[in-house]
Coordinates of C-alpha atoms and ligand atoms in Angstrom, one line a residue:
X236 CA -51.8 -19.1 37.0
X237 CA -48.5 -18.5 35.2
X238 CA -48.6 -14.9 34.2
X239 CA -46.3 -15.4 31.2
X240 CA -48.3 -18.2 29.7
X241 CA -49.7 -17.3 26.3
X242 CA -53.5 -17.5 26.2
X243 CA -54.6 -20.6 24.3
X244 CA -55.0 -19.6 20.6
X245 CA -58.5 -19.5 19.3
X246 CA -58.8 -21.5 16.2
X247 CA -60.9 -19.8 13.4
X248 CA -63.1 -21.8 11.0
X249 CA -63.9 -20.9 7.4
X250 CA -66.7 -22.9 5.8
X251 CA -66.9 -23.1 2.0
X252 CA -70.2 -24.0 0.4
X253 CA -71.1 -24.0 -3.2
X254 CA -74.2 -23.2 -5.3
X255 CA -75.6 -23.2 -8.8
X256 CA -73.6 -26.0 -10.2
X257 CA -71.0 -28.6 -9.2
X258 CA -67.5 -28.6 -10.7
X259 CA -67.0 -24.8 -10.1
X260 CA -63.7 -25.4 -8.5
X261 CA -64.7 -25.1 -4.9
X262 CA -61.8 -27.3 -3.8
X263 CA -59.3 -25.2 -5.7
X264 CA -60.8 -22.0 -4.4
X265 CA -60.6 -23.2 -0.8
X266 CA -57.1 -24.5 -1.4
X267 CA -56.0 -21.2 -2.8
X268 CA -57.4 -19.4 0.2
X269 CA -55.4 -21.9 2.3
X270 CA -52.3 -21.0 0.5
X271 CA -52.9 -17.2 1.0
X272 CA -53.4 -17.6 4.7
X273 CA -50.4 -19.8 5.0
X274 CA -48.4 -17.2 3.2
X275 CA -49.4 -14.9 6.0
X276 CA -47.7 -17.1 8.6
X277 CA -50.9 -18.7 9.8
X278 CA -51.0 -22.4 10.5
X279 CA -53.7 -23.8 8.3
X280 CA -55.4 -27.2 7.9
X281 CA -58.2 -28.3 5.6
X282 CA -61.1 -30.7 5.6
X283 CA -63.7 -31.9 3.2
X284 CA -67.1 -33.0 4.3
X285 CA -68.8 -35.1 1.7
X286 CA -72.6 -35.6 1.9
X287 CA -72.6 -38.9 0.0
X288 CA -73.3 -42.2 1.9
X289 CA -70.2 -44.2 1.1
X290 CA -68.1 -44.4 4.2
X291 CA -65.1 -43.3 2.1
X292 CA -64.3 -43.1 -1.6
X293 CA -62.1 -46.2 -1.4
X294 CA -64.7 -48.4 -3.0
X295 CA -66.0 -45.8 -5.5
X296 CA -65.4 -46.3 -9.2
X297 CA -62.8 -43.9 -10.6
X298 CA -64.9 -43.5 -13.7
X299 CA -67.5 -41.8 -11.6
X300 CA -65.6 -40.2 -8.7
X301 CA -62.1 -39.6 -10.0
X302 CA -58.9 -40.4 -8.2
X303 CA -58.9 -41.8 -4.6
X304 CA -56.3 -39.7 -2.8
X305 CA -54.3 -41.6 -0.2
X306 CA -53.0 -39.7 2.9
X307 CA -49.9 -40.5 4.7
X308 CA -51.8 -42.4 7.5
X309 CA -53.6 -44.5 4.9
X310 CA -56.9 -42.6 4.5
X311 CA -58.6 -43.2 1.2
X312 CA -60.0 -39.8 0.5
X313 CA -61.6 -37.4 -2.0
X314 CA -59.4 -36.0 -4.7
X315 CA -59.8 -32.5 -3.4
X316 CA -57.4 -33.4 -0.6
X317 CA -54.8 -33.7 -3.2
X318 CA -55.4 -30.0 -4.1
X319 CA -55.3 -29.1 -0.5
X320 CA -51.9 -30.8 0.1
X321 CA -50.4 -29.3 -3.1
X322 CA -51.5 -25.8 -2.2
X323 CA -51.0 -25.6 1.5
X324 CA -48.0 -27.9 1.5
X325 CA -49.2 -29.8 4.6
X326 CA -49.8 -33.5 4.9
X327 CA -53.4 -34.2 5.8
X328 CA -54.9 -37.3 7.4
X329 CA -57.8 -39.7 7.5
X330 CA -59.9 -37.2 9.5
X331 CA -59.4 -34.5 6.9
X332 CA -62.2 -36.1 4.9
X333 CA -65.6 -37.3 6.3
X334 CA -68.7 -38.4 4.6
X335 CA -72.3 -38.9 5.7
X336 CA -71.5 -42.6 5.8
X337 CA -68.6 -42.2 8.2
X338 CA -70.6 -39.8 10.4
X339 CA -73.6 -42.2 10.5
X340 CA -71.4 -45.2 11.2
X341 CA -70.0 -43.6 14.3
X342 CA -73.5 -42.4 15.4
X343 CA -74.9 -45.9 14.9
X344 CA -71.9 -47.5 16.8
X345 CA -72.5 -45.2 19.7
X346 CA -76.2 -46.1 19.7
X347 CA -75.3 -49.8 19.8
X348 CA -73.0 -49.2 22.7
X349 CA -75.7 -47.4 24.6
X350 CA -73.9 -44.1 24.6
X351 CA -77.1 -42.2 24.1
X352 CA -78.6 -43.6 27.3
X353 CA -81.9 -44.7 25.8
X354 CA -82.6 -41.4 24.0
X355 CA -84.2 -41.4 20.6
X356 CA -81.3 -40.8 18.2
X357 CA -82.0 -38.1 15.6
X358 CA -80.4 -36.1 12.9
X359 CA -80.6 -33.0 15.1
X360 CA -78.9 -33.1 17.6
X361 CA -77.0 -36.4 17.3
X362 CA -75.8 -36.4 13.7
X363 CA -75.2 -32.7 13.7
X364 CA -73.2 -33.1 17.0
X365 CA -71.1 -35.8 15.5
X366 CA -70.3 -33.5 12.5
X367 CA -69.5 -30.6 14.8
X368 CA -67.2 -32.8 17.0
X369 CA -65.4 -33.9 13.8
X370 CA -64.8 -30.3 12.8
X371 CA -63.8 -29.2 16.3
X372 CA -61.2 -31.9 16.5
X373 CA -59.4 -30.4 13.5
X374 CA -58.7 -27.3 15.6
X375 CA -55.9 -28.9 17.6
X376 CA -52.1 -28.5 17.5
X377 CA -52.2 -24.7 17.5
X378 CA -53.9 -24.6 14.2
X379 CA -54.9 -21.0 13.5
X380 CA -57.4 -21.6 10.7
X381 CA -59.4 -24.7 9.7
X382 CA -60.9 -24.4 6.2
X383 CA -63.8 -26.8 5.8
X384 CA -65.2 -27.5 2.3
X385 CA -68.8 -28.9 2.2
X386 CA -69.1 -31.1 -0.9
X387 CA -72.1 -30.8 -3.2
X388 CA -74.3 -27.8 -3.7
X389 CA -76.6 -26.1 -1.3
X390 CA -79.8 -27.4 -2.8
X391 CA -78.9 -31.1 -2.3
X392 CA -81.0 -33.3 0.0
X393 CA -78.0 -34.9 1.6
X394 CA -76.3 -31.6 2.5
X395 CA -78.9 -30.5 5.0
X396 CA -77.4 -32.0 8.2
X397 CA -74.0 -30.5 7.3
X398 CA -75.4 -27.0 6.7
X399 CA -77.3 -27.3 10.0
X400 CA -74.1 -28.3 11.8
X401 CA -72.0 -25.5 10.4
X402 CA -74.8 -23.0 11.2
X403 CA -74.8 -24.2 14.8
X404 CA -71.1 -24.1 14.9
X405 CA -70.9 -20.3 14.7
X406 CA -73.2 -20.1 17.7
X407 CA -71.0 -22.6 19.6
X408 CA -67.6 -21.0 19.0
X409 CA -68.5 -17.4 18.6
X410 CA -69.4 -15.2 15.7
X411 CA -65.9 -13.7 15.3
X412 CA -64.4 -17.2 15.0
X413 CA -66.4 -18.4 11.9
X414 CA -66.7 -17.2 8.4
X415 CA -69.0 -18.6 5.6
X416 CA -67.8 -18.3 2.1
X417 CA -70.2 -19.2 -0.7
X418 CA -69.0 -20.0 -4.2
X419 CA -71.4 -19.4 -7.1
X420 CA -71.4 -19.1 -10.9
X421 CA -72.0 -15.9 -12.7
X422 CA -72.7 -17.1 -16.3
X423 CA -72.3 -15.0 -19.4
X424 CA -75.1 -15.3 -21.8
X425 CA -73.9 -14.9 -25.3
X426 CA -77.2 -13.8 -27.0
X427 CA -77.9 -11.0 -24.5
X428 CA -74.2 -10.3 -24.0
X429 CA -74.6 -10.1 -20.3
X430 CA -73.4 -11.7 -17.1
X431 CA -76.3 -12.9 -15.0
X432 CA -76.5 -12.6 -11.2
X433 CA -79.9 -14.4 -10.8
X434 CA -78.3 -17.9 -10.1
X435 CA -76.2 -16.3 -7.4
X436 CA -79.3 -14.8 -5.8
X437 CA -81.2 -18.1 -5.9
X438 CA -78.3 -19.9 -4.4
X439 CA -77.8 -17.5 -1.6
X440 CA -81.6 -17.6 -0.9
X441 CA -81.2 -21.4 -0.6
X442 CA -78.4 -21.0 1.8
X443 CA -80.3 -18.5 3.9
X444 CA -83.2 -20.9 4.1
X445 CA -80.9 -23.1 6.1
X446 CA -80.1 -20.2 8.4
X447 CA -76.7 -19.2 6.9
X448 CA -76.0 -15.8 5.7
X449 CA -72.7 -15.9 3.7
X450 CA -70.0 -13.4 4.7
X451 CA -68.2 -13.6 1.4
X452 CA -69.4 -14.5 -2.1
X453 CA -66.9 -15.8 -4.6
X454 CA -68.2 -15.5 -8.1
X455 CA -66.8 -18.0 -10.7
X456 CA -67.0 -16.6 -14.2
X457 CA -65.2 -16.7 -17.5
X458 CA -64.7 -13.0 -17.4
X459 CA -64.1 -10.3 -14.8
X460 CA -67.1 -9.2 -12.8
X461 CA -67.5 -5.4 -13.0
X462 CA -67.9 -3.2 -10.0
X463 CA -71.5 -2.5 -11.1
X464 CA -72.2 -6.1 -11.1
X465 CA -70.5 -6.6 -7.7
X466 CA -72.6 -3.9 -6.2
X467 CA -75.7 -5.5 -7.6
X468 CA -74.7 -8.8 -6.0
X469 CA -73.8 -7.0 -2.8
X470 CA -77.2 -5.4 -2.6
X471 CA -79.1 -8.6 -3.5
X472 CA -77.2 -10.9 -1.2
X473 CA -76.5 -8.5 1.6
X474 CA -72.7 -8.7 1.7
X475 CA -70.4 -5.7 1.6
X476 CA -69.1 -4.9 -1.9
X477 CA -65.5 -5.8 -0.9
X478 CA -66.8 -9.3 0.1
X479 CA -67.9 -10.0 -3.5
X480 CA -64.9 -11.6 -5.1
X481 CA -64.5 -12.2 -8.8
X482 CA -62.8 -15.5 -9.5
X483 CA -62.2 -15.4 -13.2
X484 CA -60.9 -18.5 -15.1
X485 CA -57.1 -18.7 -14.7
X486 CA -54.6 -20.1 -17.2
X487 CA -53.2 -22.4 -14.6
X488 CA -54.7 -23.5 -11.3
X489 CA -51.6 -22.3 -9.6
X490 CA -52.5 -18.7 -10.5
X491 CA -55.7 -18.8 -8.5
X492 CA -54.2 -17.7 -5.2
X493 CA -52.8 -14.6 -6.9
X494 CA -56.1 -13.8 -8.5
X495 CA -58.0 -14.1 -5.2
X496 CA -55.3 -12.0 -3.4
X497 CA -55.7 -9.3 -6.0
X498 CA -59.4 -9.3 -5.2
X499 CA -58.7 -8.9 -1.5
X500 CA -60.2 -12.2 -0.3
X501 CA -57.5 -13.0 2.3
X502 CA -57.4 -9.5 3.7
X503 CA -61.1 -9.3 4.1
X504 CA -61.3 -12.7 5.9
X505 CA -58.4 -11.7 8.1
X506 CA -60.3 -8.7 9.3
X507 CA -63.6 -10.6 9.6
X508 CA -61.9 -13.2 11.8
X509 CA -60.2 -10.5 13.9
X510 CA -56.6 -11.2 13.1
X511 CA -54.3 -8.2 13.3
X512 CA -53.2 -7.7 9.7
X513 CA -50.0 -6.2 10.9
X514 CA -49.1 -9.5 12.6
X515 CA -49.7 -11.4 9.4
X516 CA -48.1 -9.6 6.4
X517 CA -48.3 -11.6 3.3
X518 CA -45.2 -13.1 1.6
X519 CA -46.2 -14.4 -1.8
X520 CA -42.7 -14.4 -3.3
X521 CA -42.4 -18.2 -3.3
X522 CA -45.7 -18.6 -5.0
X523 CA -45.0 -15.8 -7.5
X524 CA -41.8 -17.6 -8.4
X525 CA -43.8 -20.8 -9.0
X526 CA -46.3 -19.0 -11.3
X527 CA -43.3 -17.5 -13.2
X528 CA -42.0 -21.0 -13.7
X529 CA -45.4 -22.2 -14.9
X530 CA -45.4 -19.4 -17.5
X531 CA -41.9 -20.2 -18.6
X532 CA -42.6 -23.9 -19.1
X533 CA -42.5 -24.0 -22.9
X534 CA -40.2 -26.8 -24.0
X535 CA -42.8 -29.4 -25.4
X536 CA -42.7 -32.9 -24.1
X537 CA -45.2 -35.6 -25.1
X538 CA -46.1 -38.0 -22.4
X539 CA -48.5 -40.9 -22.9
X540 CA -50.5 -42.1 -20.0
X541 CA -51.5 -45.7 -20.6
X542 CA -54.5 -46.2 -18.5
X543 CA -57.9 -47.8 -18.1
X544 CA -59.9 -44.8 -16.9
X545 CA -58.7 -42.4 -19.6
X546 CA -62.2 -41.1 -20.4
X547 CA -62.2 -39.3 -17.0
X548 CA -58.8 -37.8 -16.6
X549 CA -59.6 -36.8 -13.0
X550 CA -59.0 -40.5 -12.3
X551 CA -55.3 -39.7 -12.6
X552 CA -55.4 -36.2 -11.2
X553 CA -52.3 -36.4 -9.0
X554 CA -50.3 -38.2 -11.7
X555 CA -51.1 -35.3 -14.1
X556 CA -50.2 -32.7 -11.5
X557 CA -46.9 -34.5 -10.6
X558 CA -46.0 -34.5 -14.3
X559 CA -46.7 -30.8 -14.6
X560 CA -44.6 -30.1 -11.5
X561 CA -41.7 -31.9 -13.1
X562 CA -42.4 -29.8 -16.2
X563 CA -42.2 -26.5 -14.2
X564 CA -38.8 -27.6 -12.9
X565 CA -37.4 -28.2 -16.4
X566 CA -39.2 -25.4 -18.1
X567 CA -41.1 -28.1 -20.0
X568 CA -44.7 -27.9 -21.3
X569 CA -46.2 -31.4 -20.7
X570 CA -48.5 -32.5 -23.4
X571 CA -50.5 -35.4 -22.1
X572 CA -51.9 -38.0 -24.5
X573 CA -54.4 -40.4 -23.0
X574 CA -53.9 -43.9 -24.3
X575 CA -56.6 -46.5 -23.7
X576 CA -54.5 -49.5 -22.6
X577 CA -56.5 -52.0 -24.5
X578 CA -55.7 -50.2 -27.8
X579 CA -51.9 -50.4 -27.3
X580 CA -51.3 -53.6 -29.3
X581 CA -53.1 -52.0 -32.3
X582 CA -51.2 -48.7 -31.8
X583 CA -47.9 -50.6 -31.8
X584 CA -48.8 -52.3 -35.1
X585 CA -49.3 -48.8 -36.5
X586 CA -46.1 -47.5 -34.9
X587 CA -48.5 -45.4 -32.8
X588 CA -46.3 -44.9 -29.7
X589 CA -43.4 -43.5 -31.7
X590 CA -44.2 -39.9 -31.1
X591 CA -44.1 -40.1 -27.4
X592 CA -41.1 -38.8 -25.4
X593 CA -42.1 -40.7 -22.3
X594 CA -44.7 -43.0 -20.8
X595 CA -46.5 -43.4 -17.5
X596 CA -48.3 -46.6 -16.6
X597 CA -50.4 -45.5 -13.6
X598 CA -52.1 -47.6 -10.9
X599 CA -55.3 -49.6 -11.4
X600 CA -57.4 -52.5 -10.5
X601 CA -58.8 -55.4 -12.6
X602 CA -57.7 -57.2 -15.7
X603 CA -59.0 -54.9 -18.4
X604 CA -56.2 -53.5 -20.6
X605 CA -53.5 -55.2 -18.7
X606 CA -52.0 -56.9 -21.8
X607 CA -51.8 -53.5 -23.5
X608 CA -49.9 -52.1 -20.5
X609 CA -47.5 -55.1 -20.6
X610 CA -47.0 -54.4 -24.4
X611 CA -46.3 -50.7 -23.6
X612 CA -43.7 -51.7 -21.0
X613 CA -42.0 -54.0 -23.5
X614 CA -42.0 -51.3 -26.2
X615 CA -40.5 -48.8 -23.8
X616 CA -37.9 -51.3 -22.7
X617 CA -36.8 -52.2 -26.3
X618 CA -36.8 -48.6 -27.6
X619 CA -35.1 -46.7 -24.8
X620 CA -38.3 -44.9 -24.2
X621 CA -38.5 -43.4 -20.7
X622 CA -41.2 -45.1 -18.6
X623 CA -42.4 -44.7 -15.1
X624 CA -44.6 -47.4 -13.7
X625 CA -46.7 -46.7 -10.7
X626 CA -48.0 -49.5 -8.5
X627 CA -49.9 -51.6 -11.1
X628 CA -47.3 -50.0 -13.5
X629 CA -44.5 -51.7 -11.6
X630 CA -46.4 -55.0 -11.6
X631 CA -46.8 -55.1 -15.4
X632 CA -43.1 -54.2 -15.9
X633 CA -42.2 -57.2 -13.7
X634 CA -44.6 -59.4 -15.8
X635 CA -42.9 -58.2 -19.0
X636 CA -39.4 -59.0 -17.7
X637 CA -40.6 -62.4 -16.5
X638 CA -42.1 -63.3 -19.9
X639 CA -39.5 -61.7 -22.2
X640 CA -36.2 -62.0 -20.3
X641 CA -36.6 -64.7 -17.6
X642 CA -38.3 -67.2 -19.9
X643 CA -41.3 -67.6 -17.6
X644 CA -44.0 -68.1 -20.3
X645 CA -47.4 -67.1 -19.2
X646 CA -46.2 -65.3 -16.2
X647 CA -48.9 -63.1 -14.7
X648 CA -50.3 -61.5 -11.6
X649 CA -52.7 -63.7 -9.7
X650 CA -55.1 -60.8 -9.8
X651 CA -55.5 -61.3 -13.5
X652 CA -54.9 -65.0 -13.9
X653 CA -55.6 -67.0 -10.7
X654 CA -54.3 -70.2 -12.3
X655 CA -51.1 -68.8 -13.9
X656 CA -48.1 -71.1 -13.8
X657 CA -45.9 -68.3 -12.8
X658 CA -47.5 -65.9 -10.4
X659 CA -44.7 -63.3 -10.4
X660 CA -47.1 -60.9 -8.7
X661 CA -49.2 -62.4 -5.9
X662 CA -50.9 -61.8 -2.6
X663 CA -48.4 -62.2 0.3
X664 CA -48.4 -64.9 3.0
X665 CA -48.3 -63.5 6.5
X666 CA -45.8 -64.8 9.1
X667 CA -48.0 -67.8 9.7
X668 CA -48.0 -68.7 6.0
X669 CA -51.6 -67.6 5.5
X670 CA -52.4 -65.9 2.2
X671 CA -54.5 -62.8 2.7
X672 CA -57.4 -63.3 0.3
X673 CA -57.5 -59.6 -0.5
X674 CA -59.5 -58.2 2.3
X675 CA -56.9 -55.8 3.3
X676 CA -54.9 -53.3 1.3
X677 CA -51.5 -52.0 2.0
X678 CA -52.4 -48.4 2.6
X679 CA -50.5 -45.3 3.6
X680 CA -46.8 -44.6 4.0
X681 CA -44.2 -47.3 4.2
X682 CA -40.4 -46.8 4.1
X683 CA -38.0 -48.5 1.7
X684 CA -34.3 -49.0 1.5
X685 CA -32.7 -48.1 -1.8
X686 CA -29.7 -49.7 -3.4
X687 CA -26.8 -47.3 -3.2
X688 CA -25.8 -46.0 -6.6
X689 CA -29.0 -47.2 -8.3
X690 CA -30.9 -44.8 -10.6
X691 CA -33.6 -44.5 -8.0
X692 CA -31.2 -43.7 -5.2
X693 CA -29.5 -41.1 -7.4
X694 CA -32.9 -39.5 -8.2
X695 CA -34.0 -39.3 -4.6
X696 CA -30.4 -38.4 -3.5
X697 CA -31.0 -40.5 -0.4
X698 CA -31.2 -44.2 0.4
X699 CA -34.1 -44.4 2.8
X700 CA -37.5 -43.1 1.5
X701 CA -41.1 -43.2 2.5
X702 CA -43.9 -43.4 0.0
X703 CA -47.7 -43.9 0.1
X704 CA -49.2 -47.2 -1.0
X705 CA -52.6 -48.5 -2.0
X706 CA -52.5 -52.1 -3.3
X707 CA -53.0 -55.7 -2.4
X708 CA -50.5 -57.6 -4.6
X709 CA -46.7 -57.6 -4.4
X710 CA -43.7 -59.0 -6.4
X711 CA -43.6 -62.7 -5.4
X712 CA -40.4 -63.2 -3.4
X713 CA -40.1 -66.7 -4.9
X714 CA -39.4 -65.3 -8.3
X715 CA -37.1 -62.4 -7.3
X716 CA -33.8 -64.1 -8.0
X717 CA -35.0 -65.4 -11.4
X718 CA -36.0 -61.8 -12.3
X719 CA -32.7 -60.4 -11.1
X720 CA -30.7 -63.0 -13.0
X721 CA -32.7 -61.9 -16.1
X722 CA -31.4 -58.3 -15.7
X723 CA -34.1 -56.6 -13.5
X724 CA -32.7 -54.6 -10.7
X725 CA -34.8 -54.5 -7.6
X726 CA -33.4 -51.2 -6.5
X727 CA -35.6 -50.6 -3.4
X728 CA -37.1 -53.0 -0.9
X729 CA -39.0 -52.9 2.4
X730 CA -36.7 -52.6 5.4
X731 CA -37.2 -56.3 6.2
X732 CA -36.3 -57.2 2.6
X733 CA -39.5 -59.1 1.9
X734 CA -41.2 -56.6 -0.5
X735 CA -39.9 -55.2 -3.7
X736 CA -40.6 -51.4 -3.7
X737 CA -38.6 -50.2 -6.7
X738 CA -37.3 -51.7 -9.9
X739 CA -35.2 -50.5 -12.8
X740 CA -33.3 -51.7 -15.8
X741 CA -29.5 -50.9 -15.7
X742 CA -28.5 -49.4 -19.0
X743 CA -31.9 -48.1 -19.9
X744 CA -32.2 -44.3 -19.8
X745 CA -35.2 -44.5 -17.6
X746 CA -37.3 -47.7 -17.1
X747 CA -38.4 -47.4 -13.5
X748 CA -41.2 -48.8 -11.5
X749 CA -42.4 -48.3 -8.0
X750 CA -44.9 -50.2 -5.9
X751 CA -45.9 -46.9 -4.3
X752 CA -47.8 -43.8 -5.5
X753 CA -45.2 -41.1 -5.5
X754 CA -47.7 -38.8 -7.3
X755 CA -49.4 -38.0 -4.0
X756 CA -46.4 -36.3 -2.5
X757 CA -45.3 -34.1 -5.4
X758 CA -45.6 -30.4 -4.8
X759 CA -45.7 -27.7 -7.5
X760 CA -42.4 -26.2 -6.4
X761 CA -40.9 -29.5 -5.2
X762 CA -41.6 -32.1 -7.9
X763 CA -41.3 -35.7 -6.9
X764 CA -37.8 -36.9 -7.9
X765 CA -39.1 -39.9 -9.9
X766 CA -41.3 -37.6 -12.0
X767 CA -38.6 -34.9 -12.2
X768 CA -36.1 -37.5 -13.7
X769 CA -38.7 -39.0 -16.0
X770 CA -39.3 -35.6 -17.6
X771 CA -35.6 -35.0 -17.6
X772 CA -35.1 -38.1 -19.6
X773 CA -38.1 -37.4 -21.8
X774 CA -36.8 -34.0 -22.7
X775 CA -33.5 -35.5 -23.7
X776 CA -35.4 -37.7 -26.1
X777 CA -37.7 -34.9 -27.3
X778 CA -34.8 -32.7 -28.1
X779 CA -33.0 -35.4 -30.0
X780 CA -30.1 -35.8 -27.6
X781 CA -28.4 -39.1 -27.1
X782 CA -30.0 -40.9 -24.2
X783 CA -26.9 -43.0 -23.4
X784 CA -25.2 -39.8 -22.4
X785 CA -27.7 -39.0 -19.6
X786 CA -26.4 -39.3 -16.2
X787 CA -29.4 -39.6 -14.0
X788 CA -29.4 -37.3 -11.0
X789 CA -27.4 -34.7 -13.1
X790 CA -30.4 -33.8 -15.2
X791 CA -32.1 -30.5 -14.7
Ligands
LIG958 N1 -54.3 -53.9 -8.5 C1 -53.0 -53.9 -8.0 C2 -52.9 -54.4 -6.6 O1 -53.9 -54.4 -5.9 C3 -52.4 -52.5 -8.1 C4 -53.1 -51.5 -7.3 C5 -52.7 -50.1 -7.7 O2 -52.2 -49.8 -8.8 N2 -53.0 -49.1 -6.9 O3 -51.9 -54.7 -6.1

């Protein structure tokens, strides 16, 4: 054996479970830990295991489940993956999210192929083995730490096979290579003026009943957990006092890593997992700079998001974060106003969009509210109001130009009007002239060629870009020259020239649409260029400067 070869690195695994209640911010806590470990020069990846039965969230209603986050390789995943990517600044992949449905699908496929050699296929060991294999595969490419978040809470029926799998996992890979972190709620009861630890005790008891003793307990609370309370939890739950971490509500989600670091979470886990602390000193300067920027973001800007799922803002989580990132860059405080698309015509009659400094028309499916979005695109076009259209947003902007400037009365997307005379947005024919009836989506990253000198190219400061997609319909190539003659500039297209990827309106301060979803790749300290320039243009308007004087690319 080569004496100089480094021994293979042992990947460590941190499992996050949650108790007491959902929506405690398990994803954000796990992401924040990921950021801290990455700031210690460790290679980190993350994964979410969701106990629900859908194979992936792609078919789930955004009203119920929130945004579907799209990975570079086309995975339709849980919105927590967006937090993971934004915090650890790594691109994740399809395998970074797995559900009960996906695990069972592969177990059942193996059973049908005869892989189990006639055995009775059972939850233990076959389903649990499948879960463990999934987790093990994440520990490739010299990854130092895999953080795995288990969705749901420990009392759920569906979570049982996942808890059993992660319990066995420690036995399989060695005690010193696995840590269990449990997130609970420590509520403050107003009438008695006390913080209560009982829910935490119950939740840890539930976890123990599955054979898992947590190593660390992270307590979510609206106020700091005192040392007395920590020692009570330590005693009740049998974890050292320094392993009881207080995660108090933060002003901004981007402060959470600093809060957890103050509490010693990363240092404790480092020791538990037998990393030499001296080899991994922490460097949080970049993150502290970001938090400084967040605090300094005070110039108010009002952005209207014209959407369909506005009652559940989580449906547009990455859009909101991307707007905020752009705000941090400009020192701007983004005030988001949710506008139900169907109400736009009424609002316009009452001059109701007047107070906005910029608009976003985000992605969506189905006809509801589309005419409102088209009206909003028209209003923005006529009033020099900055507008960014994302995916469906680009499509409604194209419809607006077709109807108002190209004289194509009744132009529409075939998604909303299958019999329209002018399907300016349509499903594409493949090379054999066959129209895809909608079975397949364009998913994941695709590259585009930008027109030199266009607003989009200036914003990106490059002419070849790659962005994530999730849609079926496209700008109909048969109408492209009519639209361009009417003044629309198709400022980015697929490398083969067939698909329109970006549009803009020369002379308008900012009226830009993209067929992609740039919101997924914006990072807190690296705002996406299209959002950055949107907020730049919106600030000019908010502060009463003359929009005609903006030179895009020079803003900010
Ligand atoms: N419904 C449109 C399509 O399928 C837009 C999709 C989206 O906005 N993600 O093309």
